Amino acid sequence: MDNLKQKTKRSIVWNAIEKVGVQLIALLVGLYVVRNVSETDMGFIGALTIFVSIGIGLVDLGFSTALIRRESNTDEEYSAIFYVNLLISVVLYLVGYFCAPLISDWYSIPELTDLARLLFLIVIINSLSLVQIVRHTKALDFKYIAIANLVAVIVSGVVAITLVHLGYSYWALAWQQISLRITKTFMLWVIKPWKGLKLNPRFGVVEELLDFSYLLIINGIVSSVTTNFFTVTIGRVFPASILGYYYTADKYKNIARDVITPTIAQVAMPVLTELKEDKARQKQYYRKFMNVCALLIFPALLGLAVVFDDFCVLVLTEKWLPIVPYFRMLVVVALLDPFNGLANQILLVEGKTKQFFFSEFVRHTLLILSAYICFINLSESHKATLEVYGGNAVINIMIAASFVAWFVCLSLKIRFMNGIFKYSISEMIKDVAPYLIISVVMVLVVWQAKIYMDFSPLPRMMVSMVIGGIVYFIGLKFIKCDILEELSILKRKKI
């Protein structure tokens, strides 16, 4: 167990280095890119996101999760999955290539045909890295994944800045994504080569994994559709500029969230897998992961929401101010992401795919139903009215509905976890509520203080962050929470 604790600590450290580094670089690159492209350019990329996401999900087929949760895998089995992933990716690309004109016609955006044919290459490129990521993840060896991602985001950033400077507009955004995947895949194969790729793979493993992963496949496809359904529907109902605003707000929400959420979730699955036979320790680790997520995600996202208007004016320029209300609504939904992700990990580790699928099915159903009510059923007169107000009303209603869907989904998963170890919704609330309450108090104090700050955006944002940090720190002391102990718990004490 000491060895597991050390590996877990190293994994979290490398994951944190990767996520902070990647998101910081992505933020800096994004600042230049967003300043120099139009909201319509961003909308073009956003319109195709759903198709790329579905393709990536179909290639994986849930095999990555299935391989990680298995006790051991042979090189012949890894090789079989590698070849299957590659074959499926090529087939999907060909389908996407010939369907690109139909996508362009559906959006009524002619430029999407050639753009889609380029972006869909991501599906093939990404398939070449899946087995490598699984091998490193299963071994809790996140160092090489971190290095690959950091190099990739730097290279793709240089590509994006160069092409934007040369005036390539939305093509620069597309090549940024392509170069990111190419560099990441190349680095994963070079920094620690996998010499076990076999010409005689054991394809029988595919059938074995499908017994576990078939529900993950269905959920992955449906999840890709519902996750990007807002984007597609906004692009269909509203002008590309409004889609660009929403897509950009969602992008910056992801940058803020992804510094923390994946860092914990990616480490959690292999750790919880190793503790399958010790339910008491498994629950202890699970609750500690929950505490650390709450400790970090609540003040980070809510604090950023408060100062995001100043951030927009200062960094993105005033033309991007319409993204502020979208961002703030999206951030509230994102607060549930880390806890939902951790619940997913424990259900999948224990093979509870049916319970996992049912919970996600409920969420998807609620999202699609609310989207239909909010968008598809709108009359032309309503659309015209909403367009005058920038689409804020209907889009914010849709985001609020997604929060309800996520909360219901998380509640169901917590109930299903009672069949693994006793962990109730009331325990979850007890674990995370103190951090949420302190964060809300922090937001209220900062928001009130901003009323009296007759400053320019930079000093107002800095003062707001300092006030927020002080309030949150005082709150932690008030509830007798040692923040340093929480952050270094795996190092300082045995749990």
PDB file of N, CA, C and O in Angstrom, residues 1-13 137-142 266-278 281-286 289 489-491 493-495:
ATOM      1  N   MET A   1       0.819  -1.206   0.000  1.00  0.00           N
ATOM      2  CA  MET A   1       0.000   0.000   0.000  1.00  0.00           C
ATOM      3  C   MET A   1       0.857   1.262   0.000  1.00  0.00           C
ATOM      4  O   MET A   1       0.498   2.275  -0.550  1.00  0.00           O
ATOM      5  N   ASP A   2       2.047   1.181   0.630  1.00  0.00           N
ATOM      6  CA  ASP A   2       2.951   2.328   0.617  1.00  0.00           C
ATOM      7  C   ASP A   2       3.375   2.637  -0.815  1.00  0.00           C
ATOM      8  O   ASP A   2       3.496   3.792  -1.214  1.00  0.00           O
ATOM      9  N   ASN A   3       3.618   1.537  -1.590  1.00  0.00           N
ATOM     10  CA  ASN A   3       4.011   1.728  -2.975  1.00  0.00           C
ATOM     11  C   ASN A   3       2.886   2.388  -3.769  1.00  0.00           C
ATOM     12  O   ASN A   3       3.118   3.274  -4.594  1.00  0.00           O
ATOM     13  N   LEU A   4       1.655   1.970  -3.518  1.00  0.00           N
ATOM     14  CA  LEU A   4       0.508   2.586  -4.174  1.00  0.00           C
ATOM     15  C   LEU A   4       0.414   4.062  -3.813  1.00  0.00           C
ATOM     16  O   LEU A   4       0.140   4.910  -4.661  1.00  0.00           O
ATOM     17  N   LYS A   5       0.652   4.370  -2.536  1.00  0.00           N
ATOM     18  CA  LYS A   5       0.567   5.759  -2.099  1.00  0.00           C
ATOM     19  C   LYS A   5       1.609   6.621  -2.809  1.00  0.00           C
ATOM     20  O   LYS A   5       1.307   7.737  -3.248  1.00  0.00           O
ATOM     21  N   GLN A   6       2.816   6.103  -2.951  1.00  0.00           N
ATOM     22  CA  GLN A   6       3.869   6.849  -3.634  1.00  0.00           C
ATOM     23  C   GLN A   6       3.546   7.033  -5.117  1.00  0.00           C
ATOM     24  O   GLN A   6       3.736   8.115  -5.681  1.00  0.00           O
ATOM     25  N   LYS A   7       3.055   5.958  -5.749  1.00  0.00           N
ATOM     26  CA  LYS A   7       2.701   6.057  -7.161  1.00  0.00           C
ATOM     27  C   LYS A   7       1.539   7.029  -7.370  1.00  0.00           C
ATOM     28  O   LYS A   7       1.511   7.777  -8.345  1.00  0.00           O
ATOM     29  N   THR A   8       0.591   7.003  -6.446  1.00  0.00           N
ATOM     30  CA  THR A   8      -0.547   7.916  -6.539  1.00  0.00           C
ATOM     31  C   THR A   8      -0.079   9.360  -6.410  1.00  0.00           C
ATOM     32  O   THR A   8      -0.518  10.248  -7.150  1.00  0.00           O
ATOM     33  N   LYS A   9       0.806   9.595  -5.445  1.00  0.00           N
ATOM     34  CA  LYS A   9       1.330  10.944  -5.242  1.00  0.00           C
ATOM     35  C   LYS A   9       2.052  11.445  -6.500  1.00  0.00           C
ATOM     36  O   LYS A   9       1.804  12.561  -6.969  1.00  0.00           O
ATOM     37  N   ARG A  10       2.931  10.597  -7.056  1.00  0.00           N
ATOM     38  CA  ARG A  10       3.654  10.992  -8.262  1.00  0.00           C
ATOM     39  C   ARG A  10       2.705  11.236  -9.433  1.00  0.00           C
ATOM     40  O   ARG A  10       2.899  12.159 -10.226  1.00  0.00           O
ATOM     41  N   SER A  11       1.679  10.384  -9.523  1.00  0.00           N
ATOM     42  CA  SER A  11       0.722  10.521 -10.618  1.00  0.00           C
ATOM     43  C   SER A  11      -0.019  11.845 -10.535  1.00  0.00           C
ATOM     44  O   SER A  11      -0.205  12.540 -11.548  1.00  0.00           O
ATOM     45  N   ILE A  12      -0.458  12.198  -9.332  1.00  0.00           N
ATOM     46  CA  ILE A  12      -1.182  13.460  -9.162  1.00  0.00           C
ATOM     47  C   ILE A  12      -0.271  14.642  -9.461  1.00  0.00           C
ATOM     48  O   ILE A  12      -0.684  15.620 -10.097  1.00  0.00           O
ATOM     49  N   VAL A  13       0.980  14.562  -9.022  1.00  0.00           N
ATOM     50  CA  VAL A  13       1.923  15.650  -9.269  1.00  0.00           C
ATOM     51  C   VAL A  13       2.136  15.849 -10.771  1.00  0.00           C
ATOM     52  O   VAL A  13       2.048  16.973 -11.291  1.00  0.00           O
ATOM     53  N   THR A 137      -1.294   4.925 -18.383  1.00  0.00           N
ATOM     54  CA  THR A 137      -2.288   5.155 -17.335  1.00  0.00           C
ATOM     55  C   THR A 137      -2.390   3.965 -16.402  1.00  0.00           C
ATOM     56  O   THR A 137      -2.435   4.117 -15.170  1.00  0.00           O
ATOM     57  N   LYS A 138      -2.422   2.769 -16.960  1.00  0.00           N
ATOM     58  CA  LYS A 138      -2.544   1.565 -16.145  1.00  0.00           C
ATOM     59  C   LYS A 138      -1.352   1.405 -15.208  1.00  0.00           C
ATOM     60  O   LYS A 138      -1.481   0.924 -14.081  1.00  0.00           O
ATOM     61  N   ALA A 139      -0.186   1.847 -15.674  1.00  0.00           N
ATOM     62  CA  ALA A 139       1.029   1.750 -14.856  1.00  0.00           C
ATOM     63  C   ALA A 139       1.196   2.960 -13.931  1.00  0.00           C
ATOM     64  O   ALA A 139       2.205   3.058 -13.227  1.00  0.00           O
ATOM     65  N   LEU A 140       0.201   3.861 -13.910  1.00  0.00           N
ATOM     66  CA  LEU A 140       0.288   5.122 -13.147  1.00  0.00           C
ATOM     67  C   LEU A 140       1.547   5.900 -13.518  1.00  0.00           C
ATOM     68  O   LEU A 140       2.148   6.585 -12.697  1.00  0.00           O
ATOM     69  N   ASP A 141       1.912   5.802 -14.784  1.00  0.00           N
ATOM     70  CA  ASP A 141       3.122   6.460 -15.282  1.00  0.00           C
ATOM     71  C   ASP A 141       2.700   7.657 -16.133  1.00  0.00           C
ATOM     72  O   ASP A 141       2.728   7.613 -17.360  1.00  0.00           O
ATOM     73  N   PHE A 142       2.300   8.750 -15.455  1.00  0.00           N
ATOM     74  CA  PHE A 142       1.756   9.900 -16.153  1.00  0.00           C
ATOM     75  C   PHE A 142       2.836  10.879 -16.618  1.00  0.00           C
ATOM     76  O   PHE A 142       2.528  11.871 -17.279  1.00  0.00           O
ATOM     77  N   GLN A 266      -8.217  11.084 -13.720  1.00  0.00           N
ATOM     78  CA  GLN A 266      -7.342  10.154 -14.424  1.00  0.00           C
ATOM     79  C   GLN A 266      -6.534   9.294 -13.465  1.00  0.00           C
ATOM     80  O   GLN A 266      -6.224   8.138 -13.760  1.00  0.00           O
ATOM     81  N   VAL A 267      -6.166   9.854 -12.331  1.00  0.00           N
ATOM     82  CA  VAL A 267      -5.421   9.086 -11.334  1.00  0.00           C
ATOM     83  C   VAL A 267      -6.351   8.157 -10.570  1.00  0.00           C
ATOM     84  O   VAL A 267      -5.981   7.057 -10.171  1.00  0.00           O
ATOM     85  N   ALA A 268      -7.600   8.584 -10.397  1.00  0.00           N
ATOM     86  CA  ALA A 268      -8.526   7.841  -9.543  1.00  0.00           C
ATOM     87  C   ALA A 268      -8.787   6.430 -10.028  1.00  0.00           C
ATOM     88  O   ALA A 268      -8.821   5.490  -9.219  1.00  0.00           O
ATOM     89  N   MET A 269      -8.975   6.238 -11.325  1.00  0.00           N
ATOM     90  CA  MET A 269      -9.387   4.922 -11.799  1.00  0.00           C
ATOM     91  C   MET A 269      -8.357   3.834 -11.529  1.00  0.00           C
ATOM     92  O   MET A 269      -8.691   2.798 -10.954  1.00  0.00           O
ATOM     93  N   PRO A 270      -7.085   4.007 -11.926  1.00  0.00           N
ATOM     94  CA  PRO A 270      -6.119   2.948 -11.605  1.00  0.00           C
ATOM     95  C   PRO A 270      -5.920   2.744 -10.106  1.00  0.00           C
ATOM     96  O   PRO A 270      -5.686   1.623  -9.651  1.00  0.00           O
ATOM     97  N   VAL A 271      -6.005   3.822  -9.331  1.00  0.00           N
ATOM     98  CA  VAL A 271      -5.852   3.693  -7.877  1.00  0.00           C
ATOM     99  C   VAL A 271      -7.021   2.912  -7.283  1.00  0.00           C
ATOM    100  O   VAL A 271      -6.830   1.970  -6.507  1.00  0.00           O
ATOM    101  N   LEU A 272      -8.241   3.296  -7.649  1.00  0.00           N
ATOM    102  CA  LEU A 272      -9.420   2.605  -7.131  1.00  0.00           C
ATOM    103  C   LEU A 272      -9.481   1.162  -7.620  1.00  0.00           C
ATOM    104  O   LEU A 272      -9.999   0.282  -6.926  1.00  0.00           O
ATOM    105  N   THR A 273      -8.950   0.910  -8.814  1.00  0.00           N
ATOM    106  CA  THR A 273      -8.885  -0.466  -9.325  1.00  0.00           C
ATOM    107  C   THR A 273      -7.986  -1.323  -8.454  1.00  0.00           C
ATOM    108  O   THR A 273      -8.314  -2.466  -8.126  1.00  0.00           O
ATOM    109  N   GLU A 274      -6.859  -0.776  -8.053  1.00  0.00           N
ATOM    110  CA  GLU A 274      -5.921  -1.536  -7.233  1.00  0.00           C
ATOM    111  C   GLU A 274      -6.482  -1.811  -5.838  1.00  0.00           C
ATOM    112  O   GLU A 274      -6.033  -2.731  -5.153  1.00  0.00           O
ATOM    113  N   LEU A 275      -7.472  -1.028  -5.415  1.00  0.00           N
ATOM    114  CA  LEU A 275      -8.048  -1.197  -4.077  1.00  0.00           C
ATOM    115  C   LEU A 275      -9.397  -1.919  -4.101  1.00  0.00           C
ATOM    116  O   LEU A 275     -10.152  -1.855  -3.139  1.00  0.00           O
ATOM    117  N   LYS A 276      -9.681  -2.618  -5.185  1.00  0.00           N
ATOM    118  CA  LYS A 276     -10.992  -3.270  -5.330  1.00  0.00           C
ATOM    119  C   LYS A 276     -11.288  -4.258  -4.204  1.00  0.00           C
ATOM    120  O   LYS A 276     -12.435  -4.436  -3.801  1.00  0.00           O
ATOM    121  N   GLU A 277     -10.259  -4.888  -3.691  1.00  0.00           N
ATOM    122  CA  GLU A 277     -10.469  -5.922  -2.670  1.00  0.00           C
ATOM    123  C   GLU A 277     -10.489  -5.362  -1.257  1.00  0.00           C
ATOM    124  O   GLU A 277     -10.676  -6.106  -0.295  1.00  0.00           O
ATOM    125  N   ASP A 278     -10.241  -4.077  -1.117  1.00  0.00           N
ATOM    126  CA  ASP A 278     -10.230  -3.449   0.208  1.00  0.00           C
ATOM    127  C   ASP A 278     -11.207  -2.273   0.189  1.00  0.00           C
ATOM    128  O   ASP A 278     -10.828  -1.130  -0.054  1.00  0.00           O
ATOM    129  N   ARG A 281     -10.559   0.984   2.442  1.00  0.00           N
ATOM    130  CA  ARG A 281      -9.533   1.895   1.926  1.00  0.00           C
ATOM    131  C   ARG A 281      -9.985   2.525   0.610  1.00  0.00           C
ATOM    132  O   ARG A 281      -9.670   3.682   0.327  1.00  0.00           O
ATOM    133  N   GLN A 282     -10.718   1.761  -0.186  1.00  0.00           N
ATOM    134  CA  GLN A 282     -11.226   2.305  -1.444  1.00  0.00           C
ATOM    135  C   GLN A 282     -12.146   3.496  -1.178  1.00  0.00           C
ATOM    136  O   GLN A 282     -12.058   4.528  -1.840  1.00  0.00           O
ATOM    137  N   LYS A 283     -13.010   3.368  -0.163  1.00  0.00           N
ATOM    138  CA  LYS A 283     -13.905   4.464   0.187  1.00  0.00           C
ATOM    139  C   LYS A 283     -13.115   5.658   0.730  1.00  0.00           C
ATOM    140  O   LYS A 283     -13.433   6.817   0.424  1.00  0.00           O
ATOM    141  N   GLN A 284     -12.091   5.382   1.517  1.00  0.00           N
ATOM    142  CA  GLN A 284     -11.269   6.466   2.052  1.00  0.00           C
ATOM    143  C   GLN A 284     -10.610   7.254   0.930  1.00  0.00           C
ATOM    144  O   GLN A 284     -10.601   8.498   0.938  1.00  0.00           O
ATOM    145  N   TYR A 285     -10.047   6.540  -0.035  1.00  0.00           N
ATOM    146  CA  TYR A 285      -9.416   7.217  -1.165  1.00  0.00           C
ATOM    147  C   TYR A 285     -10.458   8.004  -1.961  1.00  0.00           C
ATOM    148  O   TYR A 285     -10.208   9.143  -2.391  1.00  0.00           O
ATOM    149  N   TYR A 286     -11.610   7.391  -2.178  1.00  0.00           N
ATOM    150  CA  TYR A 286     -12.662   8.050  -2.950  1.00  0.00           C
ATOM    151  C   TYR A 286     -13.084   9.362  -2.274  1.00  0.00           C
ATOM    152  O   TYR A 286     -13.193  10.408  -2.933  1.00  0.00           O
ATOM    153  N   PHE A 289     -10.404  12.012  -2.644  1.00  0.00           N
ATOM    154  CA  PHE A 289     -10.451  12.611  -3.972  1.00  0.00           C
ATOM    155  C   PHE A 289     -11.589  13.639  -4.054  1.00  0.00           C
ATOM    156  O   PHE A 289     -11.435  14.718  -4.638  1.00  0.00           O
ATOM    157  N   ILE A 489      -2.066  15.417   1.162  1.00  0.00           N
ATOM    158  CA  ILE A 489      -2.511  14.370   2.078  1.00  0.00           C
ATOM    159  C   ILE A 489      -1.835  13.038   1.799  1.00  0.00           C
ATOM    160  O   ILE A 489      -1.522  12.279   2.711  1.00  0.00           O
ATOM    161  N   LEU A 490      -1.593  12.759   0.520  1.00  0.00           N
ATOM    162  CA  LEU A 490      -0.997  11.462   0.184  1.00  0.00           C
ATOM    163  C   LEU A 490       0.462  11.378   0.627  1.00  0.00           C
ATOM    164  O   LEU A 490       1.013  10.296   0.791  1.00  0.00           O
ATOM    165  N   LYS A 491       1.067  12.528   0.875  1.00  0.00           N
ATOM    166  CA  LYS A 491       2.460  12.557   1.275  1.00  0.00           C
ATOM    167  C   LYS A 491       2.607  12.575   2.780  1.00  0.00           C
ATOM    168  O   LYS A 491       3.527  11.964   3.348  1.00  0.00           O
ATOM    169  N   LYS A 493       0.274  11.856   5.405  1.00  0.00           N
ATOM    170  CA  LYS A 493      -0.277  10.904   6.363  1.00  0.00           C
ATOM    171  C   LYS A 493      -0.836   9.686   5.664  1.00  0.00           C
ATOM    172  O   LYS A 493      -1.187   9.729   4.499  1.00  0.00           O
ATOM    173  N   LYS A 494      -0.907   8.636   6.400  1.00  0.00           N
ATOM    174  CA  LYS A 494      -1.404   7.390   5.840  1.00  0.00           C
ATOM    175  C   LYS A 494      -2.903   7.359   5.948  1.00  0.00           C
ATOM    176  O   LYS A 494      -3.490   7.598   6.979  1.00  0.00           O
ATOM    177  N   ILE A 495      -3.565   7.063   4.751  1.00  0.00           N
ATOM    178  CA  ILE A 495      -5.027   7.021   4.766  1.00  0.00           C
ATOM    179  C   ILE A 495      -5.500   5.652   4.316  1.00  0.00           C
ATOM    180  O   ILE A 495      -4.747   4.868   3.789  1.00  0.00           O
TER     181      ILE A 495
END
